[in-house]
Tab-separated table of C-alpha atoms and ligand atoms in Angstrom:
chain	number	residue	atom	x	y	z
A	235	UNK	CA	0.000	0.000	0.000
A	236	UNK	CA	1.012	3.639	-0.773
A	237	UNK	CA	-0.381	6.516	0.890
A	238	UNK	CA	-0.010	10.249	0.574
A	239	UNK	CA	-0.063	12.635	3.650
A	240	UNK	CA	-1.161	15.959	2.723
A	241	UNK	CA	-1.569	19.360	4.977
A	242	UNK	CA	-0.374	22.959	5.623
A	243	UNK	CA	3.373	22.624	7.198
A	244	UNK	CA	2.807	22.001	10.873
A	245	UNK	CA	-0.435	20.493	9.849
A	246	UNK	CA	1.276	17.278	11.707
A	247	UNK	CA	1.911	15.040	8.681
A	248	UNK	CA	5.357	14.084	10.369
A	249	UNK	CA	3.661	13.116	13.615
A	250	UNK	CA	1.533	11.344	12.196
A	251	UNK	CA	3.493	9.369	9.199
A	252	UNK	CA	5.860	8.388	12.026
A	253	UNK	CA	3.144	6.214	13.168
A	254	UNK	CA	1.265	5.092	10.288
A	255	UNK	CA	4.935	3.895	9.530
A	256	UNK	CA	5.508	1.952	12.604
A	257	UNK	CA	1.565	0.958	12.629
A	258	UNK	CA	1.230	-0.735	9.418
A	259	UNK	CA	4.654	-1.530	8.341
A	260	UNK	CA	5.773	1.248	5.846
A	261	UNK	CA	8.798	3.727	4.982
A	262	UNK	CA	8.092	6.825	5.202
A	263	UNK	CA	9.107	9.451	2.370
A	264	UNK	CA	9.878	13.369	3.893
A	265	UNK	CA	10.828	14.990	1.200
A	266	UNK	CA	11.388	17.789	3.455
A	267	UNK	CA	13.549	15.837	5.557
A	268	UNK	CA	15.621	14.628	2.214
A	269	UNK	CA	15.744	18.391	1.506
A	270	UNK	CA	17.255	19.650	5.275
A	271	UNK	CA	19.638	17.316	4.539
A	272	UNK	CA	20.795	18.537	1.403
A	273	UNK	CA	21.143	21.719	2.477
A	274	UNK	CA	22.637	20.611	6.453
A	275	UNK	CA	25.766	18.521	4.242
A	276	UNK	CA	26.110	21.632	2.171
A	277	UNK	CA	26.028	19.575	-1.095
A	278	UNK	CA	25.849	21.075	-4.629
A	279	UNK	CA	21.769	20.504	-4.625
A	280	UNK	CA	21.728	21.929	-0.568
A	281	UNK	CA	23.245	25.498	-1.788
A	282	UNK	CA	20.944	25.539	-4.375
A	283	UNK	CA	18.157	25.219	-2.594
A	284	UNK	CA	18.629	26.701	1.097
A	285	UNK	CA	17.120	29.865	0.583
A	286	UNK	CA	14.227	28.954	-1.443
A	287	UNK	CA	13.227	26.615	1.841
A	288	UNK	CA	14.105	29.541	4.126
A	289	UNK	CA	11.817	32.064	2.401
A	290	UNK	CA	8.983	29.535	2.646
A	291	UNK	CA	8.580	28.632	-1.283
A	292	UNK	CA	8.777	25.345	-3.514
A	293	UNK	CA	12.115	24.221	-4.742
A	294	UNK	CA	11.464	23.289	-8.450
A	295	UNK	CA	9.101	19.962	-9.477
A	296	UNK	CA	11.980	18.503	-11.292
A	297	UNK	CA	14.393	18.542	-7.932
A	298	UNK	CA	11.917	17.476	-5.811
A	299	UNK	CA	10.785	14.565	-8.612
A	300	UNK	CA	14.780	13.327	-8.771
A	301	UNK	CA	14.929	12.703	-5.092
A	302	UNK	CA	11.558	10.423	-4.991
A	303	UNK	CA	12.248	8.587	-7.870
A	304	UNK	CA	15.554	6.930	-5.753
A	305	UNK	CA	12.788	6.051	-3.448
A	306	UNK	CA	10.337	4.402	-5.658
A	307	UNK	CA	12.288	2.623	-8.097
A	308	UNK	CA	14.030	0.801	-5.087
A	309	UNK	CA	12.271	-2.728	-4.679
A	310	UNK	CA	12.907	-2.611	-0.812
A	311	UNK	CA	10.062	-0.117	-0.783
A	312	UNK	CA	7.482	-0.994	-3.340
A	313	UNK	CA	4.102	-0.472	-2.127
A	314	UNK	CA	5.605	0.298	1.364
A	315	UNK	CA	5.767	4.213	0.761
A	316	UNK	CA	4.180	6.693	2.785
A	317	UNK	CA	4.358	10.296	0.649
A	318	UNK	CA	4.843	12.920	3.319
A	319	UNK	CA	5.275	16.452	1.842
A	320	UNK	CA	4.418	15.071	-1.823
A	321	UNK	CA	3.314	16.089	-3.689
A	322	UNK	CA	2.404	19.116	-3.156
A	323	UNK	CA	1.785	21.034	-6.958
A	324	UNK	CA	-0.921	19.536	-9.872
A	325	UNK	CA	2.534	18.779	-11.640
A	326	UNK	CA	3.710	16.713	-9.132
A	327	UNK	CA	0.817	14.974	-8.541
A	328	UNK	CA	0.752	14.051	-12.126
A	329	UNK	CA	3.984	13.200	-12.086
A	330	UNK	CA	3.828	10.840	-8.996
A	331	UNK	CA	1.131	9.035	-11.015
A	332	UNK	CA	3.586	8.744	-13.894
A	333	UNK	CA	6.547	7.517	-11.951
A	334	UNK	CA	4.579	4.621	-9.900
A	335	UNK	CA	2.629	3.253	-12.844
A	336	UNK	CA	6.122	3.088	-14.669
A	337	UNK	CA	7.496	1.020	-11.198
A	338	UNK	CA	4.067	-1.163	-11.819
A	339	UNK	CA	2.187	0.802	-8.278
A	340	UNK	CA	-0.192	2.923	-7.574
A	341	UNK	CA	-1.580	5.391	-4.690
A	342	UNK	CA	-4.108	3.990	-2.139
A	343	UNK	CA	-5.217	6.184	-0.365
A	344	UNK	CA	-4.751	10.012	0.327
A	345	UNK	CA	-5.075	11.540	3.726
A	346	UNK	CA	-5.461	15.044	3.797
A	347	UNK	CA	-5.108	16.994	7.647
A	348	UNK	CA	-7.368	19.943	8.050
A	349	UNK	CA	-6.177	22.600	10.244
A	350	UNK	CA	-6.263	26.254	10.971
A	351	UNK	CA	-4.047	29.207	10.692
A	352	UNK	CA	-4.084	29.542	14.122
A	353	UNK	CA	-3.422	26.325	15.290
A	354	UNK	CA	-0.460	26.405	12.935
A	355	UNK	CA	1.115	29.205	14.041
A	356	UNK	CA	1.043	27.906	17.335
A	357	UNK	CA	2.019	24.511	16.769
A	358	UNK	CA	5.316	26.065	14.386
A	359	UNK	CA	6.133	27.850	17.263
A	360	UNK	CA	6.524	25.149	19.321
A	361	UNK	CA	8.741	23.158	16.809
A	362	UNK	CA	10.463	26.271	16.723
A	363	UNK	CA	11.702	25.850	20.372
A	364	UNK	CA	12.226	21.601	19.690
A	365	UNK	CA	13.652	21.286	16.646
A	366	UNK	CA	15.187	24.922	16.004
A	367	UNK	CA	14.416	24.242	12.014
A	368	UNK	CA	15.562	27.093	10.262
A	369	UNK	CA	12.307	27.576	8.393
A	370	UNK	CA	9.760	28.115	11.409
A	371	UNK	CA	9.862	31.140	12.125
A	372	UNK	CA	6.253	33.243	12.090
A	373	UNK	CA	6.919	35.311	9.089
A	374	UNK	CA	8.480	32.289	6.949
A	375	UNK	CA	5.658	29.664	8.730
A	376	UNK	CA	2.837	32.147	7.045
A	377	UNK	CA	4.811	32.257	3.650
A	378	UNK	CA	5.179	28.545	3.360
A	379	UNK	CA	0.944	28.679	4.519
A	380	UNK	CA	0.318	30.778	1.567
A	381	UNK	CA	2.049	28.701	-0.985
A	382	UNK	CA	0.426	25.588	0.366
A	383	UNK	CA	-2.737	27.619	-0.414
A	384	UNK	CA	-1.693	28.391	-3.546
A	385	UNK	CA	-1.329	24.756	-4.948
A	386	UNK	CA	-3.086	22.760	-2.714
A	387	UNK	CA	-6.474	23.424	-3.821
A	388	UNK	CA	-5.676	21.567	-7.171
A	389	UNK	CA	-4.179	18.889	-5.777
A	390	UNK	CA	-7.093	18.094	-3.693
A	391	UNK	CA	-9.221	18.331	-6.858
A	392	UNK	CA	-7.288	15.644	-8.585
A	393	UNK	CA	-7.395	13.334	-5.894
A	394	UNK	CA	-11.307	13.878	-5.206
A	395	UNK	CA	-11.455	12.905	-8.789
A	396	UNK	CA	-9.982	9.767	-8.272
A	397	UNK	CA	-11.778	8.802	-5.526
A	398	UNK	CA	-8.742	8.636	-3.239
A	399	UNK	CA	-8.892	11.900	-0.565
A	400	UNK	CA	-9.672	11.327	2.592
A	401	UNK	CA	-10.073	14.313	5.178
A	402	UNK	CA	-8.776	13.846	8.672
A	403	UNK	CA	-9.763	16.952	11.384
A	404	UNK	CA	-6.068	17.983	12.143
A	405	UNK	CA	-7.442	19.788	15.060
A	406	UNK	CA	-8.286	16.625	16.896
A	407	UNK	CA	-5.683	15.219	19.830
A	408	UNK	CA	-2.331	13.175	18.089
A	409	UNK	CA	-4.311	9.873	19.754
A	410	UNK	CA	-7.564	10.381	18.394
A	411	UNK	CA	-5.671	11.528	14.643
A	412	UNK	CA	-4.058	8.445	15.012
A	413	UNK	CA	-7.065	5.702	15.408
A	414	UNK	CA	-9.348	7.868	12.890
A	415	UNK	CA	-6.250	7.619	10.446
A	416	UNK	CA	-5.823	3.542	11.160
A	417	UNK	CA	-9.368	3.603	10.602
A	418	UNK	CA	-9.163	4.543	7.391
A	419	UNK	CA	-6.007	2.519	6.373
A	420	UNK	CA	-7.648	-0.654	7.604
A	421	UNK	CA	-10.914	0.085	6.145
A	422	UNK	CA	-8.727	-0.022	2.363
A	423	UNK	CA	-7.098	-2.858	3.599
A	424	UNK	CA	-10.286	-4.942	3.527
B	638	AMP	P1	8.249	20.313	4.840
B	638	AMP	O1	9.214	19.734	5.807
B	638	AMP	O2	7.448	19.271	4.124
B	638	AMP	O3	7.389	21.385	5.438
B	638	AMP	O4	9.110	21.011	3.685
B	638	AMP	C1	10.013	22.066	3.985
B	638	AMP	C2	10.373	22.829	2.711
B	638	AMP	O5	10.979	21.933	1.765
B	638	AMP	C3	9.190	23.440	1.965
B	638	AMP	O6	8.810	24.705	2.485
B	638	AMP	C4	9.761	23.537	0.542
B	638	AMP	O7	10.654	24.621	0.409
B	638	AMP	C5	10.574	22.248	0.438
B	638	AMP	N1	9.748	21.115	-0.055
B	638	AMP	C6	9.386	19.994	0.620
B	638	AMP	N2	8.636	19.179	-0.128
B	638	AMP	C7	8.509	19.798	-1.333
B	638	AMP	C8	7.820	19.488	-2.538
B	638	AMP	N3	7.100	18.369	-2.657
B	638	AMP	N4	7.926	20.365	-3.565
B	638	AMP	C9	8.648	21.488	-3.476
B	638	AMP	N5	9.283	21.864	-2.361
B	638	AMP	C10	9.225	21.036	-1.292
């Protein structure tokens, strides 16, 4: 099974792939995470990108669509992927389609977390203090809001087309995200 997470940053798709993962057996796919870690080893791709992550935008559809191919043309985990931060433009989306159907799999299910401006400014604030992530501060935390609500809408579209979205109150406690998400996973299962 594939899945893709989908929310505003600090919408908790982190949190909550982190368990999903453990839960049902997956690996999960940040491309966020592969992106920090570009740009903490300072390699060629990590100076390119830095300050396009630290003023909030989208690094380009191609860069982004390099790194998860690695991922998904690697046998170790087909049908074991949990998308976490992809994708996150129509193009991408599109192209994710394009890449798994060429590695013979396909999307399950999509799980999109529904929160508030509010809440995420809060919650970024936090991680702020934890995790000291170079991107979450308040001004750059509303940025990267504003381009999620820029592409997201069309994203969602595509995968209400399909059949495959699923919205999940993002509000809710971490527990009570948790068993509505396993919920849903199991109810695909059959
Ligand atoms: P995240 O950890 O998912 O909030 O991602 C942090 C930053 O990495 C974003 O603000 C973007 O600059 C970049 N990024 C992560 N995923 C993508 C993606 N799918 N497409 C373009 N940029 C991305």
């Amino acid at each position: 099974m594939n899945i893709v997470i989908f929310g505003p940053p600090g919408a908790g798709k982190g949190t909550q792939s982190k368990f999903i993962v453990k839960k049902f057996n997956l690996y999960q796919l940040s491309t966020g995470d592969l992106l920090r870690n570009e740009v903490k080893n300072k390699t060629e791709l990590g100076l390119k990108i830095s300050s396009i992550m630290n003023s909030g935008q989208l690094v380009s559809d191609e860069i982004v669509g390099n790194l998860i191919e690695k991922f998904v043309s690697n046998n170790k985990y087909k049908n074991k992927i949990i998308f976490d931060g992809y994708p996150r433009t129509l193009i991408q989306a599109k192209n994710l389609d394009n890449l798994l159907k060429k590695y013979d799999q396909n999307i399950n299910i999509v799980l999109k977390l529904s929160v508030s401006l509010d809440t995420i400014k809060k919650r970024i604030s936090e991680r702020q203090i934890q995790e000291k992530r170079s991107d979450d501060n308040e001004a750059t935390a509303i940025k990267r809001y504003e381009t999620y609500e820029k592409s997201s809408a069309l994203v969602l579209d595509y995968y209400k087309q399909s059949n495959l979205l699923k919205v999940v109150n993002g509000e809710a406690t971490i527990t009570k995200i948790n068993s509505e998400i396993s919920g849903l996973i199991e109810s695909i299962k059959g």
